[in-house]
PDB file of C-alpha atoms in Angstrom:
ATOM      1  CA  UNK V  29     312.769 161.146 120.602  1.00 89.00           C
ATOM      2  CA  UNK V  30     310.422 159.165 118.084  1.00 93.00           C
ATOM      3  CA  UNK V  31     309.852 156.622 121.109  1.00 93.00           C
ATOM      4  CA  UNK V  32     309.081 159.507 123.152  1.00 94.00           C
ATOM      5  CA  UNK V  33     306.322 161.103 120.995  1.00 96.00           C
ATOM      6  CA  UNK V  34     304.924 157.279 120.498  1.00 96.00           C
ATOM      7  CA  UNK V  35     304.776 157.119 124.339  1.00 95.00           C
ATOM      8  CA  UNK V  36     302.670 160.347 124.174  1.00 96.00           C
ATOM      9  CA  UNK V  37     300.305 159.410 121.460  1.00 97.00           C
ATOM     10  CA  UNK V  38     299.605 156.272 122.279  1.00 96.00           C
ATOM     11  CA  UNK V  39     298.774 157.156 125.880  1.00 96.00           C
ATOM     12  CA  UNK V  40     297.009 159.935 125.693  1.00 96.00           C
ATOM     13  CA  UNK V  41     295.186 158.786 122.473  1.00 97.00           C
ATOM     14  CA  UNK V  42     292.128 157.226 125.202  1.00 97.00           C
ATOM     15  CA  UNK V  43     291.952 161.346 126.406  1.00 98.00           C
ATOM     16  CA  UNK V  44     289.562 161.243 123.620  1.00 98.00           C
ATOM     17  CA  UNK V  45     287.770 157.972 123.706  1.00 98.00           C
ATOM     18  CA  UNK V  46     287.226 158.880 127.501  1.00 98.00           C
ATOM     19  CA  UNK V  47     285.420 162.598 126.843  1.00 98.00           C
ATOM     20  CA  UNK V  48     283.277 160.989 124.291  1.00 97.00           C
ATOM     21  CA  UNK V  49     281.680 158.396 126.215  1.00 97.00           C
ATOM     22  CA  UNK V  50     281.510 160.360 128.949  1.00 97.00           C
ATOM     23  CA  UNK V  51     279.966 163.441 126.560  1.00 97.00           C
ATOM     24  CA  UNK V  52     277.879 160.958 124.652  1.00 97.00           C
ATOM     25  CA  UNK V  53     277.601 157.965 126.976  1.00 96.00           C
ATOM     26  CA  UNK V  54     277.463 156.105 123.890  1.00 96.00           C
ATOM     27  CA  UNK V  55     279.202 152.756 123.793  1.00 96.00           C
ATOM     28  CA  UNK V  56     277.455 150.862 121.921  1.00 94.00           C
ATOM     29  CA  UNK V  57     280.250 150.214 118.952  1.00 95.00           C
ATOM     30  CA  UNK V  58     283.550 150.016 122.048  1.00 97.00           C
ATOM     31  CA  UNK V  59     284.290 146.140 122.882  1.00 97.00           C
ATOM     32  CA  UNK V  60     283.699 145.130 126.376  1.00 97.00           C
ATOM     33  CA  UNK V  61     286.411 142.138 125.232  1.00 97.00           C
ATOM     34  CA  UNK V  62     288.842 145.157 124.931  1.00 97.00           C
ATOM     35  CA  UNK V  63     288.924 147.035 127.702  1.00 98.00           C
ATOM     36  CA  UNK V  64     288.532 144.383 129.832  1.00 98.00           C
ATOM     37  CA  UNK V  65     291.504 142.552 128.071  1.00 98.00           C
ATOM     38  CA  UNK V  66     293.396 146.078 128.314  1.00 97.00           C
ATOM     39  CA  UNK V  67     292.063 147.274 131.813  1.00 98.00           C
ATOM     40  CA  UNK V  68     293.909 144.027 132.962  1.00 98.00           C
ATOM     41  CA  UNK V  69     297.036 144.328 130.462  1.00 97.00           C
ATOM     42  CA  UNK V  70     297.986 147.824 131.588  1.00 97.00           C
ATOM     43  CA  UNK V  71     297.401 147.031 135.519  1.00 98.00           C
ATOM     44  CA  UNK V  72     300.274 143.994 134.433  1.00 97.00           C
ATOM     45  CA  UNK V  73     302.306 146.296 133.064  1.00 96.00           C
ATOM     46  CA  UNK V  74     302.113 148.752 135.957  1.00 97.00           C
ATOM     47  CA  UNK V  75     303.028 145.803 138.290  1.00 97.00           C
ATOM     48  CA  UNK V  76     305.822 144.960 135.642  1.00 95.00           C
ATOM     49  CA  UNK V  77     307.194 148.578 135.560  1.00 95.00           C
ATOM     50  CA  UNK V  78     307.103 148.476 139.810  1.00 96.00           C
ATOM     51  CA  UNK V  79     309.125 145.356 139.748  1.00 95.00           C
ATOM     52  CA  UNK V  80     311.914 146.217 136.824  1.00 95.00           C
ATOM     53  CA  UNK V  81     311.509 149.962 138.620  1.00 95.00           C
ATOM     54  CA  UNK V  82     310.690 151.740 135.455  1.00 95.00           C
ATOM     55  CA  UNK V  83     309.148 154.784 136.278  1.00 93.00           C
ATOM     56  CA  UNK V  84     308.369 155.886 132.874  1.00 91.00           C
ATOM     57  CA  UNK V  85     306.630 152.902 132.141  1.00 92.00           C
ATOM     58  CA  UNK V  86     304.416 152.738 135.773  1.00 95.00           C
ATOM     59  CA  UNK V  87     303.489 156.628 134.666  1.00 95.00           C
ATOM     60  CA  UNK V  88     302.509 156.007 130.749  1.00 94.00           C
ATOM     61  CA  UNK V  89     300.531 152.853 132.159  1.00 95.00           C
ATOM     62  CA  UNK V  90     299.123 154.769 135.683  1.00 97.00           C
ATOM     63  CA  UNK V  91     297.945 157.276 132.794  1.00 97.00           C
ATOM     64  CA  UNK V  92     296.435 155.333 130.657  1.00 97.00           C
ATOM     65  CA  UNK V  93     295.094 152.758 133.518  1.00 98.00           C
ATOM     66  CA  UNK V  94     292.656 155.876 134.530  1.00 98.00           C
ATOM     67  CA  UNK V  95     291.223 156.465 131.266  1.00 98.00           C
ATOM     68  CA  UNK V  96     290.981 152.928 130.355  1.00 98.00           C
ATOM     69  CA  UNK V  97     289.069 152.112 133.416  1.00 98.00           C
ATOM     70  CA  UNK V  98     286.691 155.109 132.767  1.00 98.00           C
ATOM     71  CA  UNK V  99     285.684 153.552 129.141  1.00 98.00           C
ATOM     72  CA  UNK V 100     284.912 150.122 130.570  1.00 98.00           C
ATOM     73  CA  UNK V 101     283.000 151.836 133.671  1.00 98.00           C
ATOM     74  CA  UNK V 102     280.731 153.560 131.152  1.00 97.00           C
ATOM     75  CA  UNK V 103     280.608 149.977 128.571  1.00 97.00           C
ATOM     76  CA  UNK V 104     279.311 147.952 131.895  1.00 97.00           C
ATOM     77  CA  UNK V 105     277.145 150.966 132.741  1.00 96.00           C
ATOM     78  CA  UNK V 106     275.709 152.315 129.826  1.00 93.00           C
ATOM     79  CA  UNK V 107     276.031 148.955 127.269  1.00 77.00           C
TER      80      UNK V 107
ATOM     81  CA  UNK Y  25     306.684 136.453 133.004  1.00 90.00           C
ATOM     82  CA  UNK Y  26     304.481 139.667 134.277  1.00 93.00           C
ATOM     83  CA  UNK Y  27     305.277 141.613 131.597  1.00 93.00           C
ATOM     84  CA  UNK Y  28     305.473 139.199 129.009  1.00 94.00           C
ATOM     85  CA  UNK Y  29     301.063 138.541 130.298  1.00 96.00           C
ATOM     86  CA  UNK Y  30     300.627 142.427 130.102  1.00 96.00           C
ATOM     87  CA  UNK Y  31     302.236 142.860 126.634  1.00 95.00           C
ATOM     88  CA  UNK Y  32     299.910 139.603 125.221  1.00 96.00           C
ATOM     89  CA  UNK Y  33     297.194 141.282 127.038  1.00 97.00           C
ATOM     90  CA  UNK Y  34     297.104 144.995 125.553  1.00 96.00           C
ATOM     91  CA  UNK Y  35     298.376 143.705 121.933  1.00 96.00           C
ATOM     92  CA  UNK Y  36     295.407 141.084 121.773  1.00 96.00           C
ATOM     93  CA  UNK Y  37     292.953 143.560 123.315  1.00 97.00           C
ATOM     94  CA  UNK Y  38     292.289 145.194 119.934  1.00 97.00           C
ATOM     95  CA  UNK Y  39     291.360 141.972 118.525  1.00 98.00           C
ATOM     96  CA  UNK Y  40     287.763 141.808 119.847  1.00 98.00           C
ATOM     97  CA  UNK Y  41     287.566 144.809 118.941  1.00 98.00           C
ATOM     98  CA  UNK Y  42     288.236 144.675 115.599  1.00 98.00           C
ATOM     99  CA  UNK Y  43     286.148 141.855 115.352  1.00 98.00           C
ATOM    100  CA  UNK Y  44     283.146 143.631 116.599  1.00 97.00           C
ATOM    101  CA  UNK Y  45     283.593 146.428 114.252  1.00 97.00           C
ATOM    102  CA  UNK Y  46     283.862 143.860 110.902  1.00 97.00           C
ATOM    103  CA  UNK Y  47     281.004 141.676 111.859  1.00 97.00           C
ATOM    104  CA  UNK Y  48     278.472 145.043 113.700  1.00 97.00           C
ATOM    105  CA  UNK Y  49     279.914 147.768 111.043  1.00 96.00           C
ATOM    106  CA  UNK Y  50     278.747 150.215 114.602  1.00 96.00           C
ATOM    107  CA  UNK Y  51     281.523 152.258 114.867  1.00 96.00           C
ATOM    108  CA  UNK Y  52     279.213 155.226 116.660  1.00 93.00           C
ATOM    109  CA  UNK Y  53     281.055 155.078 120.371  1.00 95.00           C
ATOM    110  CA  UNK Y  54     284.099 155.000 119.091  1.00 97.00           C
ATOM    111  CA  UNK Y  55     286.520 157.961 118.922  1.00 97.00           C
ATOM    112  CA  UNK Y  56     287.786 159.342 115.647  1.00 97.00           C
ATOM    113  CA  UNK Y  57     290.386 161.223 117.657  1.00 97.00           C
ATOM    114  CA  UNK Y  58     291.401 157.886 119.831  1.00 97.00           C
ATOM    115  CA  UNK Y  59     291.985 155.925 116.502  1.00 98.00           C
ATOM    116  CA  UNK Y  60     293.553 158.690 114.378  1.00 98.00           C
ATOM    117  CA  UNK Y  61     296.371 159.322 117.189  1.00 98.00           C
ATOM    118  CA  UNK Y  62     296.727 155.677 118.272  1.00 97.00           C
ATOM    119  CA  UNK Y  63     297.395 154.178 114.668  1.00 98.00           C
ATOM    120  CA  UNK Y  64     300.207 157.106 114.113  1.00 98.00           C
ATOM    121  CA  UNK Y  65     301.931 156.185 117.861  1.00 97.00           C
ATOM    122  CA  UNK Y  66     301.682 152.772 116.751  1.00 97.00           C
ATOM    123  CA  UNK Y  67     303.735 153.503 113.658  1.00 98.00           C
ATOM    124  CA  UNK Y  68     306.221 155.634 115.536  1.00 97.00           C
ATOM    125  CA  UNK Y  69     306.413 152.351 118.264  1.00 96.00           C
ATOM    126  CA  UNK Y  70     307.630 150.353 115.060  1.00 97.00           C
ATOM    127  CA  UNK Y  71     309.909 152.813 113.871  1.00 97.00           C
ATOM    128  CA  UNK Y  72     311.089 153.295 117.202  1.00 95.00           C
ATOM    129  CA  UNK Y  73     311.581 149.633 117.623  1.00 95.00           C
ATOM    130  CA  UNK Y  74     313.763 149.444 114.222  1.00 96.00           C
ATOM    131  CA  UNK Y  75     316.024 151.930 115.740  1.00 95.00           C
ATOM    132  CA  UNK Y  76     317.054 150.375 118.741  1.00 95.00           C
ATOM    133  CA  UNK Y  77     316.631 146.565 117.025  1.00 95.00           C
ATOM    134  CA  UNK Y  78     314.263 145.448 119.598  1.00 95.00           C
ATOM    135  CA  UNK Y  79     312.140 142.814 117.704  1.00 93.00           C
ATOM    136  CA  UNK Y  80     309.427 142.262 120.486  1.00 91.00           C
ATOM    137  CA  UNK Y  81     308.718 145.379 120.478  1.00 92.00           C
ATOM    138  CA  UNK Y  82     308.411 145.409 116.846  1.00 95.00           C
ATOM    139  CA  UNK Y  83     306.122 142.332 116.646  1.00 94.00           C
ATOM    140  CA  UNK Y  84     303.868 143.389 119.314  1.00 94.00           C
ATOM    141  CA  UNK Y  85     302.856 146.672 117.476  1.00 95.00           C
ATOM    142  CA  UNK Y  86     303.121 145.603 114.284  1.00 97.00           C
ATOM    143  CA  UNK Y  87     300.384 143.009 115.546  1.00 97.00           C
ATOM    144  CA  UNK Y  88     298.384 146.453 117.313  1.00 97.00           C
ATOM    145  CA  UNK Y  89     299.181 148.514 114.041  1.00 98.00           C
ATOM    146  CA  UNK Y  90     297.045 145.493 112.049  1.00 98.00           C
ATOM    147  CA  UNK Y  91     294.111 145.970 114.376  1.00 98.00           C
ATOM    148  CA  UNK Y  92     293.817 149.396 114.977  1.00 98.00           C
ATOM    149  CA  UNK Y  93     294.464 150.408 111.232  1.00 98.00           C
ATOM    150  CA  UNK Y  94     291.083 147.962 110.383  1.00 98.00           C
ATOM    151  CA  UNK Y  95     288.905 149.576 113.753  1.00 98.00           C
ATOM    152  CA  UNK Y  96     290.521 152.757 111.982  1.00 98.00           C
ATOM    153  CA  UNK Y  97     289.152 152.320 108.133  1.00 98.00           C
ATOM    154  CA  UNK Y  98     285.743 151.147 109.926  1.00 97.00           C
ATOM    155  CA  UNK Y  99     285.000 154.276 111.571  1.00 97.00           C
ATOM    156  CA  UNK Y 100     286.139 156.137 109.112  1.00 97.00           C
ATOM    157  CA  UNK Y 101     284.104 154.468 106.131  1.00 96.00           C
ATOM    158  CA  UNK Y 102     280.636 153.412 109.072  1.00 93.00           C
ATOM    159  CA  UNK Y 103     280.799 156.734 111.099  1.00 77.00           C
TER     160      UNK Y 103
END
């Protein structure tokens, strides 16, 4: 249950990182070393939840790939 | 050996981060929101971690909790 509402929070906690640059297109303060470190880290782990076949883990990761990848589009884009 | 990459990856990710935020105090493209729901999942992880005794899973977002809580106090003191 606690791991549960962790799993929520901490992927859908870039929902609002994602609107704002998108609102603002402000990125001047987000780390390109981040998301590119962590565009790369959850692809792994969707790879890693395809080969242990843990569904819950490929759909957190799938989740949080999309708005992770729209952050670092807009940091390349709008830097 | 996969997901043992993706879990350095996404723990360390924050580091640059964090880094940028202590040494640029510009905290303007990053979300309030993001932070304020990623440091409590974070938390929750750990606690989630002590109940089921996994210590990797611990240690890895004990590591994020450090980061995050410092990107946190930035954007909350430089917004």
């Amino acid at each position: 249950m606690i791991g549960t509402i962790a799993a929520i929070l901490t992927t859908l906690s870039f929902l609002p990182q994602a609107y704002q640059v998108i609102k603002t297109k402000d990125t001047s303060g987000i780390s390109l070393g981040m998301y590119t470190m962590f565009v790369l880290g959850v692809f792994l782990w969707i790879i890693h939840g395809w080969n242990v076949q843990d569904y819950n883990l490929i759909g957190a990761n799938a989740i949080t790939f999309v708005f992770a990848i729209i952050i670092l589009s807009y940091k390349i884009k709008y830097k």
